[in-house]
Amino acid sequence: MTEFPTEHDLQRRKRAFLDALAIESDIWVFGYGSLMWHPGFPHRELREARLHGWHRAFCVYSHRYR
């Protein structure tokens, strides 16, 4: 059984990601859902994209990722 990350782990990962954005290099994030209209981090560019062979799924049982 897979363990879910704790709130502390999620905050630590978020901080590491945001710190990485401060580096003067490009980083691309593929997002769907709320990431399309409110990514939660500063960005310079927005591009529409498709990932062929992938699909999104909604997990009805997950309360954390809604």
C-alpha positions as semicolon CSV with decimal commas, in nm:
position;residue;x (nm);y (nm);z (nm)
1;M;0,000;0,000;0,000
2;T;0,131;0,344;-0,094
3;E;0,168;0,596;0,186
4;F;0,048;0,948;0,121
5;P;0,292;1,232;0,189
6;T;0,238;1,421;0,512
7;E;0,146;1,789;0,515
8;H;0,506;1,862;0,621
9;D;0,637;1,667;0,318
10;L;0,404;1,857;0,085
11;Q;0,513;2,194;0,225
12;R;0,881;2,095;0,198
13;R;0,834;1,987;-0,166
14;K;0,646;2,308;-0,246
15;R;0,923;2,519;-0,092
16;A;1,189;2,328;-0,288
17;F;0,992;2,379;-0,610
18;L;0,945;2,750;-0,548
19;D;1,314;2,786;-0,460
20;A;1,401;2,618;-0,790
21;L;1,195;2,880;-0,973
22;A;1,427;3,150;-0,840
23;I;1,712;2,996;-1,042
24;E;1,765;3,167;-1,377
25;S;1,677;2,861;-1,581
26;D;1,365;2,745;-1,759
27;I;1,124;2,500;-1,604
28;W;0,811;2,376;-1,778
29;V;0,508;2,251;-1,586
30;F;0,230;2,059;-1,757
31;G;-0,095;2,127;-1,577
32;Y;-0,464;2,067;-1,610
33;G;-0,766;2,163;-1,405
34;S;-0,699;2,448;-1,165
35;L;-0,331;2,468;-1,271
36;M;-0,451;2,612;-1,601
37;W;-0,614;2,921;-1,452
38;H;-0,445;2,952;-1,110
39;P;-0,106;2,779;-1,103
40;G;-0,007;2,915;-0,759
41;F;0,339;3,027;-0,870
42;P;0,470;3,310;-1,088
43;H;0,508;3,224;-1,458
44;R;0,619;3,408;-1,770
45;E;0,454;3,208;-2,042
46;L;0,151;2,989;-2,100
47;R;0,126;2,738;-2,385
48;E;-0,147;2,496;-2,478
49;A;-0,025;2,136;-2,512
50;R;-0,143;1,778;-2,550
51;L;0,017;1,463;-2,418
52;H;-0,085;1,186;-2,652
53;G;-0,118;0,849;-2,483
54;W;-0,194;1,002;-2,141
55;H;-0,526;1,072;-1,975
56;R;-0,646;1,242;-1,661
57;A;-0,846;1,058;-1,400
58;F;-1,051;1,180;-1,108
59;C;-1,019;0,975;-0,792
60;V;-1,353;0,994;-0,614
61;Y;-1,204;0,850;-0,296
62;S;-0,930;1,111;-0,259
63;H;-1,018;1,401;-0,029
64;R;-0,667;1,549;-0,038
65;Y;-0,640;1,610;-0,411
66;R;-0,978;1,768;-0,485
